[in-house]
mmCIF file of N, CA and C in Angstrom:
data_model
loop_
_atom_site.group_PDB
_atom_site.id
_atom_site.type_symbol
_atom_site.label_atom_id
_atom_site.label_comp_id
_atom_site.label_asym_id
_atom_site.label_seq_id
_atom_site.Cartn_x
_atom_site.Cartn_y
_atom_site.Cartn_z
ATOM 1 N N UNK A 1 98.582 34.484 81.679
ATOM 2 C CA UNK A 1 99.491 35.113 80.744
ATOM 3 C C UNK A 1 100.714 34.224 80.567
ATOM 4 N N UNK A 2 101.241 34.265 79.352
ATOM 5 C CA UNK A 2 102.517 33.620 79.049
ATOM 6 C C UNK A 2 103.398 34.701 78.449
ATOM 7 N N UNK A 3 104.591 34.853 78.993
ATOM 8 C CA UNK A 3 105.513 35.883 78.505
ATOM 9 C C UNK A 3 106.852 35.225 78.181
ATOM 10 N N UNK A 4 107.521 35.737 77.165
ATOM 11 C CA UNK A 4 108.769 35.138 76.692
ATOM 12 C C UNK A 4 109.795 36.233 76.452
ATOM 13 N N UNK A 5 111.065 35.884 76.575
ATOM 14 C CA UNK A 5 112.171 36.801 76.268
ATOM 15 C C UNK A 5 112.919 36.227 75.065
ATOM 16 N N UNK A 6 113.103 37.061 74.073
ATOM 17 C CA UNK A 6 113.715 36.619 72.827
ATOM 18 C C UNK A 6 115.081 35.977 73.049
ATOM 19 N N UNK A 7 115.916 36.561 73.906
ATOM 20 C CA UNK A 7 117.258 35.994 74.114
ATOM 21 C C UNK A 7 117.185 34.605 74.747
ATOM 22 N N UNK A 8 116.191 34.360 75.600
ATOM 23 C CA UNK A 8 116.025 33.028 76.199
ATOM 24 C C UNK A 8 115.523 32.022 75.158
ATOM 25 N N UNK A 9 114.613 32.457 74.292
ATOM 26 C CA UNK A 9 114.135 31.583 73.223
ATOM 27 C C UNK A 9 115.266 31.221 72.269
ATOM 28 N N UNK A 10 116.085 32.202 71.931
ATOM 29 C CA UNK A 10 117.212 31.968 71.027
ATOM 30 C C UNK A 10 118.203 30.993 71.661
ATOM 31 N N UNK A 11 118.458 31.137 72.942
ATOM 32 C CA UNK A 11 119.376 30.225 73.633
ATOM 33 C C UNK A 11 118.822 28.799 73.643
ATOM 34 N N UNK A 12 117.530 28.655 73.885
ATOM 35 C CA UNK A 12 116.905 27.330 73.886
ATOM 36 C C UNK A 12 116.939 26.718 72.492
ATOM 37 N N UNK A 13 116.642 27.519 71.470
ATOM 38 C CA UNK A 13 116.687 27.027 70.097
ATOM 39 C C UNK A 13 118.083 26.546 69.749
ATOM 40 N N UNK A 14 119.094 27.343 70.077
ATOM 41 C CA UNK A 14 120.483 26.993 69.767
ATOM 42 C C UNK A 14 120.922 25.743 70.535
ATOM 43 N N UNK A 15 120.501 25.618 71.790
ATOM 44 C CA UNK A 15 120.881 24.462 72.610
ATOM 45 C C UNK A 15 120.305 23.165 72.044
ATOM 46 N N UNK A 16 119.182 23.263 71.351
ATOM 47 C CA UNK A 16 118.549 22.081 70.773
ATOM 48 C C UNK A 16 119.000 21.815 69.343
ATOM 49 N N UNK A 17 119.981 22.583 68.863
ATOM 50 C CA UNK A 17 120.567 22.384 67.526
ATOM 51 C C UNK A 17 119.527 22.351 66.414
ATOM 52 N N UNK A 18 118.509 23.174 66.526
ATOM 53 C CA UNK A 18 117.488 23.196 65.489
ATOM 54 C C UNK A 18 117.299 24.589 64.933
ATOM 55 N N UNK A 19 116.788 24.659 63.705
ATOM 56 C CA UNK A 19 116.509 25.951 63.092
ATOM 57 C C UNK A 19 115.200 26.531 63.612
ATOM 58 N N UNK A 20 114.316 25.668 64.164
ATOM 59 C CA UNK A 20 112.994 26.129 64.569
ATOM 60 C C UNK A 20 112.691 25.676 65.992
ATOM 61 N N UNK A 21 112.157 26.594 66.780
ATOM 62 C CA UNK A 21 111.721 26.299 68.142
ATOM 63 C C UNK A 21 110.284 26.761 68.294
ATOM 64 N N UNK A 22 109.367 25.814 68.456
ATOM 65 C CA UNK A 22 107.982 26.191 68.765
ATOM 66 C C UNK A 22 107.929 26.435 70.272
ATOM 67 N N UNK A 23 107.501 27.639 70.678
ATOM 68 C CA UNK A 23 107.484 27.938 72.099
ATOM 69 C C UNK A 23 106.094 28.229 72.642
ATOM 70 N N UNK A 24 105.099 28.263 71.773
ATOM 71 C CA UNK A 24 103.730 28.476 72.230
ATOM 72 C C UNK A 24 102.787 27.713 71.309
ATOM 73 N N UNK A 25 101.889 26.961 71.919
ATOM 74 C CA UNK A 25 100.883 26.227 71.142
ATOM 75 C C UNK A 25 99.560 26.359 71.880
ATOM 76 N N UNK A 26 98.579 26.916 71.198
ATOM 77 C CA UNK A 26 97.241 27.086 71.756
ATOM 78 C C UNK A 26 96.236 26.497 70.775
ATOM 79 N N UNK A 27 94.982 26.535 71.118
ATOM 80 C CA UNK A 27 93.938 25.913 70.304
ATOM 81 C C UNK A 27 93.904 26.460 68.877
ATOM 82 N N UNK A 28 94.071 27.777 68.705
ATOM 83 C CA UNK A 28 93.910 28.401 67.391
ATOM 84 C C UNK A 28 95.191 28.873 66.728
ATOM 85 N N UNK A 29 96.335 28.690 67.388
ATOM 86 C CA UNK A 29 97.592 29.170 66.802
ATOM 87 C C UNK A 29 98.782 28.538 67.491
ATOM 88 N N UNK A 30 99.927 28.622 66.829
ATOM 89 C CA UNK A 30 101.198 28.275 67.449
ATOM 90 C C UNK A 30 102.205 29.335 67.022
ATOM 91 N N UNK A 31 103.241 29.504 67.853
ATOM 92 C CA UNK A 31 104.252 30.525 67.591
ATOM 93 C C UNK A 31 105.623 29.905 67.793
ATOM 94 N N UNK A 32 106.547 30.261 66.905
ATOM 95 C CA UNK A 32 107.900 29.738 67.013
ATOM 96 C C UNK A 32 108.932 30.740 66.556
ATOM 97 N N UNK A 33 110.182 30.402 66.800
ATOM 98 C CA UNK A 33 111.323 31.202 66.374
ATOM 99 C C UNK A 33 112.079 30.391 65.328
ATOM 100 N N UNK A 34 112.307 30.993 64.161
ATOM 101 C CA UNK A 34 112.977 30.328 63.042
ATOM 102 C C UNK A 34 114.291 31.050 62.798
ATOM 103 N N UNK A 35 115.370 30.282 62.621
ATOM 104 C CA UNK A 35 116.693 30.869 62.435
ATOM 105 C C UNK A 35 117.367 30.274 61.206
ATOM 106 N N UNK A 36 117.911 31.138 60.384
ATOM 107 C CA UNK A 36 118.697 30.731 59.228
ATOM 108 C C UNK A 36 119.974 31.564 59.203
ATOM 109 N N UNK A 37 121.117 30.898 59.073
ATOM 110 C CA UNK A 37 122.393 31.604 59.021
ATOM 111 C C UNK A 37 122.615 32.211 57.645
ATOM 112 N N UNK A 38 123.399 33.264 57.607
ATOM 113 C CA UNK A 38 123.739 33.907 56.338
ATOM 114 C C UNK A 38 124.306 32.873 55.374
ATOM 115 N N UNK A 39 123.838 32.930 54.137
ATOM 116 C CA UNK A 39 124.345 32.052 53.092
ATOM 117 C C UNK A 39 123.727 30.668 53.046
ATOM 118 N N UNK A 40 122.865 30.320 53.996
ATOM 119 C CA UNK A 40 122.267 28.982 53.986
ATOM 120 C C UNK A 40 121.026 28.937 53.092
ATOM 121 N N UNK A 41 120.528 27.718 52.879
ATOM 122 C CA UNK A 41 119.345 27.499 52.058
ATOM 123 C C UNK A 41 118.178 27.170 52.980
ATOM 124 N N UNK A 42 117.046 27.787 52.737
ATOM 125 C CA UNK A 42 115.829 27.553 53.507
ATOM 126 C C UNK A 42 115.170 26.265 52.996
ATOM 127 N N UNK A 43 115.045 25.231 53.845
ATOM 128 C CA UNK A 43 114.504 23.955 53.391
ATOM 129 C C UNK A 43 112.977 23.840 53.462
ATOM 130 N N UNK A 44 112.275 24.918 53.753
ATOM 131 C CA UNK A 44 110.827 24.844 53.968
ATOM 132 C C UNK A 44 110.050 24.299 52.782
ATOM 133 N N UNK A 45 108.976 23.632 53.115
ATOM 134 C CA UNK A 45 107.968 23.193 52.159
ATOM 135 C C UNK A 45 106.677 23.927 52.516
ATOM 136 N N UNK A 46 105.713 24.017 51.601
ATOM 137 C CA UNK A 46 104.446 24.682 51.943
ATOM 138 C C UNK A 46 103.796 24.033 53.163
ATOM 139 N N UNK A 47 103.147 24.858 53.961
ATOM 140 C CA UNK A 47 102.483 24.397 55.176
ATOM 141 C C UNK A 47 100.974 24.373 54.964
ATOM 142 N N UNK A 48 100.289 23.600 55.781
ATOM 143 C CA UNK A 48 98.845 23.505 55.699
ATOM 144 C C UNK A 48 98.125 24.576 56.495
ATOM 145 N N UNK A 49 98.881 25.521 57.060
ATOM 146 C CA UNK A 49 98.301 26.590 57.870
ATOM 147 C C UNK A 49 98.705 27.948 57.299
ATOM 148 N N UNK A 50 97.883 28.957 57.560
ATOM 149 C CA UNK A 50 98.300 30.333 57.280
ATOM 150 C C UNK A 50 99.463 30.656 58.208
ATOM 151 N N UNK A 51 100.361 31.532 57.722
ATOM 152 C CA UNK A 51 101.526 31.926 58.521
ATOM 153 C C UNK A 51 101.724 33.431 58.467
ATOM 154 N N UNK A 52 102.256 33.966 59.538
ATOM 155 C CA UNK A 52 102.741 35.341 59.554
ATOM 156 C C UNK A 52 104.176 35.287 60.054
ATOM 157 N N UNK A 53 105.082 35.886 59.279
ATOM 158 C CA UNK A 53 106.485 36.014 59.668
ATOM 159 C C UNK A 53 106.742 37.449 60.111
ATOM 160 N N UNK A 54 107.432 37.613 61.236
ATOM 161 C CA UNK A 54 107.920 38.927 61.634
ATOM 162 C C UNK A 54 109.420 38.809 61.824
ATOM 163 N N UNK A 55 110.174 39.551 61.021
ATOM 164 C CA UNK A 55 111.629 39.473 61.081
ATOM 165 C C UNK A 55 112.114 40.231 62.312
ATOM 166 N N UNK A 56 112.824 39.499 63.176
ATOM 167 C CA UNK A 56 113.369 40.061 64.414
ATOM 168 C C UNK A 56 114.749 40.655 64.153
ATOM 169 N N UNK A 57 115.535 39.966 63.311
ATOM 170 C CA UNK A 57 116.864 40.477 62.954
ATOM 171 C C UNK A 57 117.321 39.793 61.673
ATOM 172 N N UNK A 58 118.299 40.416 61.017
ATOM 173 C CA UNK A 58 118.868 39.855 59.804
ATOM 174 C C UNK A 58 118.306 40.478 58.543
ATOM 175 N N UNK A 59 118.833 39.988 57.405
ATOM 176 C CA UNK A 59 118.408 40.468 56.091
ATOM 177 C C UNK A 59 118.358 39.293 55.126
ATOM 178 N N UNK A 60 117.326 39.319 54.271
ATOM 179 C CA UNK A 60 117.165 38.270 53.263
ATOM 180 C C UNK A 60 116.114 38.727 52.263
ATOM 181 N N UNK A 61 115.836 37.861 51.328
ATOM 182 C CA UNK A 61 114.682 38.019 50.446
ATOM 183 C C UNK A 61 113.760 36.845 50.753
ATOM 184 N N UNK A 62 112.478 37.029 50.480
ATOM 185 C CA UNK A 62 111.522 35.932 50.593
ATOM 186 C C UNK A 62 110.684 35.915 49.326
ATOM 187 N N UNK A 63 110.464 34.706 48.821
ATOM 188 C CA UNK A 63 109.566 34.529 47.697
ATOM 189 C C UNK A 63 108.360 33.749 48.193
ATOM 190 N N UNK A 64 107.184 34.299 47.935
ATOM 191 C CA UNK A 64 105.915 33.668 48.293
ATOM 192 C C UNK A 64 105.128 33.545 46.996
ATOM 193 N N UNK A 65 104.913 32.303 46.561
ATOM 194 C CA UNK A 65 104.293 32.115 45.258
ATOM 195 C C UNK A 65 105.206 32.701 44.189
ATOM 196 N N UNK A 66 104.709 33.659 43.417
ATOM 197 C CA UNK A 66 105.498 34.292 42.355
ATOM 198 C C UNK A 66 106.044 35.655 42.758
ATOM 199 N N UNK A 67 105.803 36.079 44.008
ATOM 200 C CA UNK A 67 106.226 37.405 44.458
ATOM 201 C C UNK A 67 107.455 37.321 45.352
ATOM 202 N N UNK A 68 108.379 38.269 45.163
ATOM 203 C CA UNK A 68 109.596 38.332 45.970
ATOM 204 C C UNK A 68 109.734 39.721 46.562
ATOM 205 N N UNK A 69 110.188 39.772 47.818
ATOM 206 C CA UNK A 69 110.458 41.049 48.474
ATOM 207 C C UNK A 69 111.654 40.896 49.395
ATOM 208 N N UNK A 70 112.321 42.009 49.647
ATOM 209 C CA UNK A 70 113.417 42.044 50.612
ATOM 210 C C UNK A 70 112.830 42.191 52.004
ATOM 211 N N UNK A 71 113.446 41.525 52.993
ATOM 212 C CA UNK A 71 112.997 41.647 54.377
ATOM 213 C C UNK A 71 114.178 41.956 55.285
ATOM 214 N N UNK A 72 113.882 42.664 56.369
ATOM 215 C CA UNK A 72 114.858 43.005 57.401
ATOM 216 C C UNK A 72 114.081 43.217 58.697
ATOM 217 N N UNK A 73 114.791 43.561 59.745
ATOM 218 C CA UNK A 73 114.144 43.758 61.040
ATOM 219 C C UNK A 73 112.881 44.614 60.905
ATOM 220 N N UNK A 74 111.782 44.115 61.464
ATOM 221 C CA UNK A 74 110.517 44.837 61.421
ATOM 222 C C UNK A 74 109.607 44.460 60.268
ATOM 223 N N UNK A 75 110.119 43.697 59.298
ATOM 224 C CA UNK A 75 109.273 43.258 58.174
ATOM 225 C C UNK A 75 108.272 42.220 58.654
ATOM 226 N N UNK A 76 107.059 42.302 58.123
ATOM 227 C CA UNK A 76 106.004 41.334 58.426
ATOM 228 C C UNK A 76 105.469 40.816 57.095
ATOM 229 N N UNK A 77 105.406 39.479 56.960
ATOM 230 C CA UNK A 77 104.975 38.855 55.708
ATOM 231 C C UNK A 77 103.905 37.813 56.023
ATOM 232 N N UNK A 78 102.805 37.862 55.294
ATOM 233 C CA UNK A 78 101.741 36.867 55.407
ATOM 234 C C UNK A 78 101.902 35.843 54.290
ATOM 235 N N UNK A 79 101.803 34.549 54.649
ATOM 236 C CA UNK A 79 101.876 33.466 53.679
ATOM 237 C C UNK A 79 100.615 32.613 53.810
ATOM 238 N N UNK A 80 99.766 32.574 52.780
ATOM 239 C CA UNK A 80 98.564 31.741 52.847
ATOM 240 C C UNK A 80 98.917 30.244 52.899
ATOM 241 N N UNK A 81 98.072 29.464 53.512
ATOM 242 C CA UNK A 81 98.269 28.016 53.594
ATOM 243 C C UNK A 81 98.461 27.422 52.205
ATOM 244 N N UNK A 82 99.415 26.501 52.103
ATOM 245 C CA UNK A 82 99.633 25.765 50.862
ATOM 246 C C UNK A 82 100.464 26.460 49.811
ATOM 247 N N UNK A 83 100.841 27.723 50.019
ATOM 248 C CA UNK A 83 101.595 28.464 49.004
ATOM 249 C C UNK A 83 103.101 28.232 49.209
ATOM 250 N N UNK A 84 103.827 27.842 48.142
ATOM 251 C CA UNK A 84 105.278 27.666 48.266
ATOM 252 C C UNK A 84 105.945 28.986 48.666
ATOM 253 N N UNK A 85 106.928 28.890 49.555
ATOM 254 C CA UNK A 85 107.643 30.087 50.005
ATOM 255 C C UNK A 85 109.001 29.690 50.547
ATOM 256 N N UNK A 86 109.977 30.591 50.389
ATOM 257 C CA UNK A 86 111.333 30.353 50.887
ATOM 258 C C UNK A 86 112.030 31.683 51.106
ATOM 259 N N UNK A 87 112.850 31.702 52.166
ATOM 260 C CA UNK A 87 113.799 32.800 52.339
ATOM 261 C C UNK A 87 115.016 32.455 51.489
ATOM 262 N N UNK A 88 115.660 33.461 50.917
ATOM 263 C CA UNK A 88 116.855 33.241 50.107
ATOM 264 C C UNK A 88 117.699 34.508 50.125
ATOM 265 N N UNK A 89 118.888 34.435 49.529
ATOM 266 C CA UNK A 89 119.826 35.555 49.555
ATOM 267 C C UNK A 89 119.939 36.105 50.984
ATOM 268 N N UNK A 90 120.179 35.202 51.917
ATOM 269 C CA UNK A 90 120.287 35.567 53.337
ATOM 270 C C UNK A 90 121.660 36.179 53.554
ATOM 271 N N UNK A 91 121.690 37.509 53.679
ATOM 272 C CA UNK A 91 122.971 38.220 53.782
ATOM 273 C C UNK A 91 123.399 38.469 55.229
ATOM 274 N N UNK A 92 122.463 38.410 56.165
ATOM 275 C CA UNK A 92 122.762 38.516 57.598
ATOM 276 C C UNK A 92 121.942 37.444 58.306
ATOM 277 N N UNK A 93 122.526 36.825 59.344
ATOM 278 C CA UNK A 93 121.807 35.785 60.091
ATOM 279 C C UNK A 93 120.380 36.244 60.355
ATOM 280 N N UNK A 94 119.434 35.384 60.021
ATOM 281 C CA UNK A 94 118.013 35.726 60.053
ATOM 282 C C UNK A 94 117.336 35.080 61.252
ATOM 283 N N UNK A 95 116.577 35.874 62.009
ATOM 284 C CA UNK A 95 115.748 35.377 63.113
ATOM 285 C C UNK A 95 114.334 35.880 62.863
ATOM 286 N N UNK A 96 113.398 34.936 62.786
ATOM 287 C CA UNK A 96 112.035 35.261 62.392
ATOM 288 C C UNK A 96 111.056 34.638 63.382
ATOM 289 N N UNK A 97 110.115 35.449 63.867
ATOM 290 C CA UNK A 97 109.006 34.941 64.667
ATOM 291 C C UNK A 97 107.948 34.460 63.694
ATOM 292 N N UNK A 98 107.418 33.251 63.920
ATOM 293 C CA UNK A 98 106.454 32.647 63.015
ATOM 294 C C UNK A 98 105.160 32.343 63.787
ATOM 295 N N UNK A 99 104.038 32.810 63.267
ATOM 296 C CA UNK A 99 102.731 32.510 63.853
ATOM 297 C C UNK A 99 101.976 31.648 62.843
ATOM 298 N N UNK A 100 101.547 30.466 63.284
ATOM 299 C CA UNK A 100 100.742 29.564 62.458
ATOM 300 C C UNK A 100 99.306 29.577 62.980
ATOM 301 N N UNK A 101 98.348 29.622 62.065
ATOM 302 C CA UNK A 101 96.949 29.513 62.458
ATOM 303 C C UNK A 101 96.216 28.714 61.397
ATOM 304 N N UNK A 102 95.588 27.605 61.777
ATOM 305 C CA UNK A 102 95.593 26.975 63.085
ATOM 306 C C UNK A 102 97.007 26.500 63.449
ATOM 307 N N UNK A 103 97.204 25.928 64.641
ATOM 308 C CA UNK A 103 98.547 25.531 65.073
ATOM 309 C C UNK A 103 99.205 24.594 64.063
ATOM 310 N N UNK A 104 100.528 24.706 63.986
ATOM 311 C CA UNK A 104 101.303 23.819 63.130
ATOM 312 C C UNK A 104 101.109 22.387 63.582
ATOM 313 N N UNK A 105 100.944 21.459 62.621
ATOM 314 C CA UNK A 105 100.746 20.051 62.981
ATOM 315 C C UNK A 105 102.048 19.371 63.286
#
């Protein structure tokens, strides 16, 4: 078993001065914590893997392809591989758990 505590992951991510911390990588998936501050721009480009986002905290909108929805704590969004997507209108600091399958390259 591998177990993680969100506050420890957030501290590690912040200590490394990065928006993204991959904390688990297995044969069929990888998992990370993604952070965007209120008012910032999401620099993401489409990925070659399917993704699932689960919002841990914060508020924003996300556009996936031509569809847009509001997200907040507890929101779960699936993004198919290769589809353009971005968080925007980030009104509260956003913390998102990201699952990639297969693992992010």
